[in-house]
mmCIF file of C-alpha atoms in Angstrom:
data_model
loop_
_atom_site.group_PDB
_atom_site.id
_atom_site.type_symbol
_atom_site.label_atom_id
_atom_site.label_comp_id
_atom_site.label_asym_id
_atom_site.label_seq_id
_atom_site.Cartn_x
_atom_site.Cartn_y
_atom_site.Cartn_z
ATOM 1 C CA MET C 10 -15.842 -18.505 73.858
ATOM 2 C CA ASN C 11 -19.345 -17.274 72.999
ATOM 3 C CA THR C 12 -17.789 -14.080 71.612
ATOM 4 C CA ILE C 13 -15.501 -16.036 69.307
ATOM 5 C CA ILE C 14 -18.427 -18.136 68.022
ATOM 6 C CA LYS C 15 -20.554 -15.015 67.406
ATOM 7 C CA GLU C 16 -17.754 -13.242 65.540
ATOM 8 C CA THR C 17 -17.080 -16.348 63.458
ATOM 9 C CA ILE C 18 -20.752 -16.656 62.516
ATOM 10 C CA THR C 19 -20.894 -12.941 61.706
ATOM 11 C CA SER C 20 -17.792 -13.204 59.514
ATOM 12 C CA VAL C 21 -19.142 -16.225 57.654
ATOM 13 C CA LEU C 22 -22.518 -14.561 57.071
ATOM 14 C CA ALA C 23 -20.848 -11.334 55.917
ATOM 15 C CA THR C 24 -18.684 -13.318 53.489
ATOM 16 C CA ILE C 25 -21.746 -15.100 52.083
ATOM 17 C CA VAL C 26 -23.724 -11.858 51.742
ATOM 18 C CA PHE C 27 -20.865 -9.981 50.043
ATOM 19 C CA ALA C 28 -20.181 -12.979 47.772
ATOM 20 C CA VAL C 29 -23.835 -13.067 46.666
ATOM 21 C CA VAL C 30 -24.057 -9.287 46.200
ATOM 22 C CA LEU C 31 -20.642 -8.556 44.653
ATOM 23 C CA CYS C 32 -20.060 -11.816 42.784
ATOM 24 C CA GLY C 33 -23.649 -12.470 41.748
ATOM 25 C CA LEU C 34 -26.183 -9.647 41.934
ATOM 26 C CA TYR C 35 -23.865 -6.756 40.972
ATOM 27 C CA PRO C 36 -22.393 -8.459 37.842
ATOM 28 C CA LEU C 37 -25.915 -9.575 36.896
ATOM 29 C CA VAL C 38 -27.268 -6.021 37.138
ATOM 30 C CA VAL C 39 -24.338 -4.597 35.144
ATOM 31 C CA TRP C 40 -24.685 -7.325 32.488
ATOM 32 C CA GLY C 41 -28.455 -6.795 32.280
ATOM 33 C CA ALA C 42 -28.101 -3.011 31.971
ATOM 34 C CA GLY C 43 -25.496 -3.447 29.255
ATOM 35 C CA GLN C 44 -27.651 -5.873 27.287
ATOM 36 C CA LEU C 45 -30.684 -3.611 27.654
ATOM 37 C CA PHE C 46 -29.182 -0.207 26.906
ATOM 38 C CA PHE C 47 -25.908 -0.933 25.031
ATOM 39 C CA PRO C 48 -26.203 -4.420 23.475
ATOM 40 C CA HIS C 49 -23.788 -3.720 20.582
ATOM 41 C CA GLN C 50 -21.025 -2.369 22.837
ATOM 42 C CA ALA C 51 -21.636 -4.914 25.611
ATOM 43 C CA ASN C 52 -21.151 -7.792 23.172
ATOM 44 C CA GLY C 53 -17.821 -6.553 21.865
ATOM 45 C CA SER C 54 -18.869 -4.057 19.161
ATOM 46 C CA LEU C 55 -18.672 -6.898 16.667
ATOM 47 C CA ILE C 56 -18.688 -6.273 12.908
ATOM 48 C CA GLU C 57 -20.278 -8.502 10.273
ATOM 49 C CA SER C 58 -19.117 -8.962 6.686
ATOM 50 C CA ALA C 59 -21.336 -8.709 3.608
ATOM 51 C CA ASP C 60 -22.275 -12.402 4.062
ATOM 52 C CA ARG C 61 -23.237 -11.863 7.731
ATOM 53 C CA LYS C 62 -20.125 -13.490 9.235
ATOM 54 C CA ILE C 63 -18.493 -11.920 12.301
ATOM 55 C CA ILE C 64 -15.065 -10.696 11.197
ATOM 56 C CA GLY C 65 -13.864 -8.475 14.040
ATOM 57 C CA SER C 66 -14.547 -5.685 16.485
ATOM 58 C CA GLU C 67 -14.750 -1.926 16.014
ATOM 59 C CA TRP C 68 -12.128 -1.538 18.759
ATOM 60 C CA LEU C 69 -9.462 -3.903 17.417
ATOM 61 C CA GLY C 70 -7.549 -3.044 14.265
ATOM 62 C CA GLN C 71 -6.708 -5.631 11.620
ATOM 63 C CA ASN C 72 -4.046 -5.817 8.948
ATOM 64 C CA PHE C 73 -5.004 -5.327 5.291
ATOM 65 C CA THR C 74 -2.566 -5.879 2.435
ATOM 66 C CA SER C 75 -4.656 -5.845 -0.744
ATOM 67 C CA ALA C 76 -4.542 -2.583 -2.724
ATOM 68 C CA LYS C 77 -8.359 -2.431 -2.767
ATOM 69 C CA TYR C 78 -8.422 -1.889 0.989
ATOM 70 C CA PHE C 79 -7.492 1.075 3.156
ATOM 71 C CA GLN C 80 -4.323 0.286 5.062
ATOM 72 C CA PRO C 81 -4.140 0.689 8.860
ATOM 73 C CA ARG C 82 -1.179 2.222 10.634
ATOM 74 C CA PRO C 83 1.881 0.008 11.242
ATOM 75 C CA SER C 84 1.636 -2.383 14.192
ATOM 76 C CA SER C 85 4.209 -3.835 16.594
ATOM 77 C CA ALA C 86 1.733 -6.239 18.207
ATOM 78 C CA GLY C 87 3.301 -9.634 17.549
ATOM 79 C CA THR C 88 3.685 -10.024 13.795
ATOM 80 C CA GLY C 89 1.178 -7.190 13.365
ATOM 81 C CA TYR C 90 -2.265 -6.624 14.882
ATOM 82 C CA ASP C 91 -2.033 -9.711 17.091
ATOM 83 C CA ALA C 92 -4.804 -9.155 19.646
ATOM 84 C CA ALA C 93 -3.168 -11.692 21.968
ATOM 85 C CA ASN C 94 0.136 -9.803 21.963
ATOM 86 C CA SER C 95 -0.642 -6.091 22.285
ATOM 87 C CA SER C 96 2.550 -4.004 22.282
ATOM 88 C CA GLY C 97 4.348 -0.984 20.844
ATOM 89 C CA SER C 98 7.840 -0.737 19.396
ATOM 90 C CA ASN C 99 9.077 1.140 22.515
ATOM 91 C CA LEU C 100 11.359 3.194 20.261
ATOM 92 C CA GLY C 101 11.712 6.941 20.913
ATOM 93 C CA PRO C 102 11.477 9.690 18.259
ATOM 94 C CA THR C 103 15.281 10.037 18.103
ATOM 95 C CA SER C 104 15.921 6.305 17.664
ATOM 96 C CA LYS C 105 18.052 5.555 14.588
ATOM 97 C CA LYS C 106 16.401 2.150 14.375
ATOM 98 C CA LEU C 107 12.950 3.734 14.239
ATOM 99 C CA ILE C 108 13.987 6.293 11.613
ATOM 100 C CA ASN C 109 16.383 4.315 9.409
ATOM 101 C CA GLY C 110 15.427 0.690 10.037
ATOM 102 C CA THR C 111 17.768 -2.265 10.520
ATOM 103 C CA THR C 112 18.746 -5.467 8.723
ATOM 104 C CA LYS C 113 19.987 -8.854 9.899
ATOM 105 C CA SER C 114 21.962 -11.712 8.412
ATOM 106 C CA THR C 115 20.434 -15.091 7.605
ATOM 107 C CA ALA C 116 23.810 -16.880 7.677
ATOM 108 C CA LEU C 117 23.693 -20.228 9.489
ATOM 109 C CA PRO C 118 26.395 -21.958 11.553
ATOM 110 C CA GLY C 119 28.433 -24.451 9.514
ATOM 111 C CA GLN C 120 29.393 -27.983 10.480
ATOM 112 C CA GLU C 121 32.816 -26.854 11.660
ATOM 113 C CA ALA C 122 33.200 -24.520 14.633
ATOM 114 C CA GLY C 123 33.527 -20.876 13.661
ATOM 115 C CA THR C 124 32.222 -21.394 10.112
ATOM 116 C CA PHE C 125 28.990 -20.093 8.641
ATOM 117 C CA ILE C 126 26.832 -20.895 5.630
ATOM 118 C CA PRO C 127 26.331 -17.575 3.795
ATOM 119 C CA GLY C 128 22.818 -16.179 3.563
ATOM 120 C CA PRO C 129 21.385 -12.896 2.338
ATOM 121 C CA ASP C 130 20.677 -10.009 4.669
ATOM 122 C CA VAL C 131 16.974 -9.343 5.257
ATOM 123 C CA VAL C 132 14.966 -6.513 6.793
ATOM 124 C CA ASP C 133 14.801 -6.766 10.578
ATOM 125 C CA PHE C 134 12.882 -3.512 11.192
ATOM 126 C CA ASP C 135 11.632 -1.366 8.318
ATOM 127 C CA GLY C 136 11.841 2.126 9.858
ATOM 128 C CA ILE C 137 10.041 5.375 9.083
ATOM 129 C CA LYS C 138 12.004 6.302 5.940
ATOM 130 C CA LEU C 139 11.175 3.005 4.255
ATOM 131 C CA ARG C 140 7.564 3.294 5.380
ATOM 132 C CA VAL C 141 7.311 6.775 3.851
ATOM 133 C CA LEU C 142 8.748 5.448 0.594
ATOM 134 C CA SER C 143 6.327 2.507 0.535
ATOM 135 C CA TYR C 144 3.386 4.780 1.371
ATOM 136 C CA CYS C 145 4.260 7.145 -1.485
ATOM 137 C CA GLU C 146 4.692 4.250 -3.907
ATOM 138 C CA SER C 147 1.374 2.658 -2.907
ATOM 139 C CA ASN C 148 -0.662 5.848 -3.129
ATOM 140 C CA GLY C 149 0.906 7.544 -6.130
ATOM 141 C CA ILE C 150 2.494 10.361 -4.144
ATOM 142 C CA PRO C 151 5.551 11.889 -5.868
ATOM 143 C CA TYR C 152 8.847 11.853 -3.960
ATOM 144 C CA GLU C 153 12.574 12.350 -4.329
ATOM 145 C CA LEU C 154 15.465 10.350 -2.955
ATOM 146 C CA ILE C 155 18.184 12.696 -1.692
ATOM 147 C CA GLN C 156 21.791 11.793 -0.878
ATOM 148 C CA ASP C 157 24.666 14.202 -0.297
ATOM 149 C CA GLU C 158 22.140 17.029 -0.943
ATOM 150 C CA LYS C 159 21.579 15.757 -4.489
ATOM 151 C CA PRO C 160 18.656 13.861 -6.061
ATOM 152 C CA VAL C 161 19.354 10.167 -6.607
ATOM 153 C CA ASP C 162 17.925 8.041 -9.398
ATOM 154 C CA PRO C 163 15.549 5.509 -7.753
ATOM 155 C CA LYS C 164 16.937 2.845 -10.121
ATOM 156 C CA THR C 165 20.108 2.932 -8.005
ATOM 157 C CA PHE C 166 18.229 1.033 -5.292
ATOM 158 C CA LYS C 167 16.091 -1.235 -7.471
ATOM 159 C CA THR C 168 16.578 -4.833 -8.553
ATOM 160 C CA ASP C 169 16.559 -6.103 -12.124
ATOM 161 C CA LYS C 170 12.815 -6.688 -11.700
ATOM 162 C CA GLY C 171 12.270 -2.988 -11.004
ATOM 163 C CA GLU C 172 11.478 -3.526 -7.322
ATOM 164 C CA TYR C 173 13.182 -1.669 -4.492
ATOM 165 C CA ASP C 174 15.958 -3.544 -2.717
ATOM 166 C CA GLN C 175 14.895 -2.779 0.843
ATOM 167 C CA VAL C 176 18.140 -4.047 2.374
ATOM 168 C CA LYS C 177 20.136 -1.746 0.107
ATOM 169 C CA LEU C 178 17.847 1.168 0.982
ATOM 170 C CA ILE C 179 18.216 0.619 4.725
ATOM 171 C CA ALA C 180 21.988 0.416 4.369
ATOM 172 C CA ALA C 181 21.913 3.784 2.582
ATOM 173 C CA PHE C 182 19.598 5.261 5.227
ATOM 174 C CA ASN C 183 22.163 4.255 7.868
ATOM 175 C CA ASP C 184 25.170 5.667 5.982
ATOM 176 C CA ASP C 185 26.594 8.091 8.554
ATOM 177 C CA ALA C 186 28.702 9.923 5.972
ATOM 178 C CA LYS C 187 26.023 10.398 3.289
ATOM 179 C CA PRO C 188 22.671 9.241 4.662
ATOM 180 C CA LEU C 189 19.916 8.685 2.124
ATOM 181 C CA THR C 190 16.701 10.579 2.811
ATOM 182 C CA ILE C 191 13.309 10.767 1.139
ATOM 183 C CA LYS C 192 11.430 13.956 0.331
ATOM 184 C CA PRO C 193 7.728 13.295 -0.341
ATOM 185 C CA GLY C 194 5.773 15.692 -2.505
ATOM 186 C CA SER C 195 2.971 15.763 0.056
ATOM 187 C CA LEU C 196 3.028 15.829 3.851
ATOM 188 C CA ILE C 197 2.687 12.256 5.118
ATOM 189 C CA PRO C 198 0.562 11.905 8.290
ATOM 190 C CA GLY C 199 2.456 10.568 11.286
ATOM 191 C CA ASP C 200 -0.039 7.757 11.843
ATOM 192 C CA ALA C 201 0.723 6.397 8.353
ATOM 193 C CA VAL C 202 4.311 5.521 9.328
ATOM 194 C CA THR C 203 4.258 5.027 13.126
ATOM 195 C CA ALA C 204 2.607 2.378 15.280
ATOM 196 C CA SER C 205 0.240 3.024 18.160
ATOM 197 C CA GLY C 206 1.196 2.178 21.736
ATOM 198 C CA SER C 207 -1.062 -0.880 21.779
ATOM 199 C CA GLY C 208 -0.414 -1.966 18.199
ATOM 200 C CA LEU C 209 -4.181 -2.504 17.881
ATOM 201 C CA ASP C 210 -5.479 1.015 17.151
ATOM 202 C CA PRO C 211 -8.404 0.613 14.695
ATOM 203 C CA HIS C 212 -8.342 4.252 13.537
ATOM 204 C CA ILE C 213 -6.292 6.319 11.116
ATOM 205 C CA SER C 214 -6.389 10.082 10.622
ATOM 206 C CA VAL C 215 -8.787 11.608 8.116
ATOM 207 C CA ARG C 216 -5.864 12.905 6.040
ATOM 208 C CA ASN C 217 -4.319 9.433 5.939
ATOM 209 C CA ALA C 218 -7.597 8.018 4.636
ATOM 210 C CA LEU C 219 -8.006 10.767 2.019
ATOM 211 C CA LEU C 220 -4.498 10.152 0.671
ATOM 212 C CA GLN C 221 -5.415 6.486 0.143
ATOM 213 C CA ALA C 222 -8.829 7.230 -1.387
ATOM 214 C CA SER C 223 -7.752 7.460 -5.047
ATOM 215 C CA ARG C 224 -5.921 4.122 -4.922
ATOM 216 C CA VAL C 225 -8.880 2.338 -3.349
ATOM 217 C CA ALA C 226 -11.346 3.970 -5.748
ATOM 218 C CA LYS C 227 -9.280 2.891 -8.757
ATOM 219 C CA GLU C 228 -8.888 -0.685 -7.515
ATOM 220 C CA ARG C 229 -12.622 -1.021 -6.872
ATOM 221 C CA GLY C 230 -13.829 0.806 -9.985
ATOM 222 C CA LEU C 231 -15.546 3.506 -7.913
ATOM 223 C CA SER C 232 -15.397 7.286 -8.109
ATOM 224 C CA ASP C 233 -13.288 9.232 -5.629
ATOM 225 C CA ASP C 234 -16.427 10.984 -4.379
ATOM 226 C CA VAL C 235 -18.120 7.682 -3.495
ATOM 227 C CA VAL C 236 -15.072 6.467 -1.560
ATOM 228 C CA LYS C 237 -14.700 9.811 0.222
ATOM 229 C CA GLY C 238 -18.367 9.583 1.185
ATOM 230 C CA GLU C 239 -17.699 6.216 2.846
ATOM 231 C CA ILE C 240 -14.705 7.755 4.629
ATOM 232 C CA ALA C 241 -17.003 10.406 6.086
ATOM 233 C CA LYS C 242 -19.447 7.735 7.307
ATOM 234 C CA ALA C 243 -16.630 5.797 9.011
ATOM 235 C CA THR C 244 -15.204 8.897 10.709
ATOM 236 C CA ALA C 245 -15.734 9.261 14.456
ATOM 237 C CA GLY C 246 -15.445 12.688 16.069
ATOM 238 C CA PRO C 247 -13.263 13.571 19.073
ATOM 239 C CA SER C 248 -14.099 11.825 22.344
ATOM 240 C CA LEU C 249 -16.757 13.777 24.234
ATOM 241 C CA GLY C 250 -16.617 16.229 21.341
ATOM 242 C CA ILE C 251 -13.371 17.858 22.511
ATOM 243 C CA LEU C 252 -10.715 15.191 23.225
ATOM 244 C CA GLY C 253 -8.373 14.205 20.398
ATOM 245 C CA ASP C 254 -8.868 14.390 16.649
ATOM 246 C CA PRO C 255 -11.431 12.707 14.404
ATOM 247 C CA GLY C 256 -10.453 9.182 13.351
ATOM 248 C CA VAL C 257 -11.479 6.832 10.554
ATOM 249 C CA ASN C 258 -12.203 3.229 11.554
ATOM 250 C CA VAL C 259 -10.336 1.181 8.933
ATOM 251 C CA LEU C 260 -12.218 -2.083 9.498
ATOM 252 C CA THR C 261 -15.716 -0.574 9.301
ATOM 253 C CA LEU C 262 -14.675 1.446 6.236
ATOM 254 C CA ASN C 263 -13.316 -1.601 4.380
ATOM 255 C CA VAL C 264 -16.368 -3.678 5.288
ATOM 256 C CA ALA C 265 -18.677 -0.905 4.047
ATOM 257 C CA LEU C 266 -16.789 -0.797 0.739
ATOM 258 C CA ASP C 267 -17.033 -4.593 0.383
ATOM 259 C CA LYS C 268 -20.793 -4.410 0.923
ATOM 260 C CA LEU C 269 -21.049 -1.534 -1.561
ATOM 261 C CA THR C 270 -19.166 -3.327 -4.334
ATOM 262 C CA ALA C 271 -21.015 -6.576 -3.637
ATOM 263 C CA GLN C 272 -24.361 -4.999 -4.526
#
């Protein structure tokens, strides 16, 4: 009986000691060391805007749509760069959906069984070909549309307003007999048209950033050299100096440009 009591007391004391050390002292020491030596990183690597408001973190990408901003890579996290829903597309390099894109109908069930209210088809997944086309259009990169080994007039796939009919394009991309392809005049970086595994990657390649530089410079009324200088400042080298390629942090770059043009 005495043995049982002693072992029980020992177990209780050990639990209390380990709880204090591992759940109290150890986290406190780690937190204190982080605040002392790495306060910026320990507090989330937060970024402030020109008016000193916290707008994000260096380690979480954000979506930008305005032409005056550098665009991040595509994202499959939720509706795009949703930090609460990190995910990739899970599509392999040979996936027709990934390459050509897909559409879906917006028809709704009618009042009578088996009937439907007609609705237009819309883009379900854009695909790499459409992304390449959009990237070229946005950044002034020349390209050709090729079908049946012959150049195609882009007007064939445009609306009366002069805008591309994306549903019509995707249908042509998926034409098994005569698939439509796009031939850009410049090599498009892979990160410009593919999503990262997390959907939250804050970096793009240096080449991707340089291809966007002229557009951003024009929209902001800056010289190409000034914008390229900001790209260099926002470029991080390979991890540990040898792992991976240099990357440009899109959020820090766009914030730096906002601060520059606000002066």
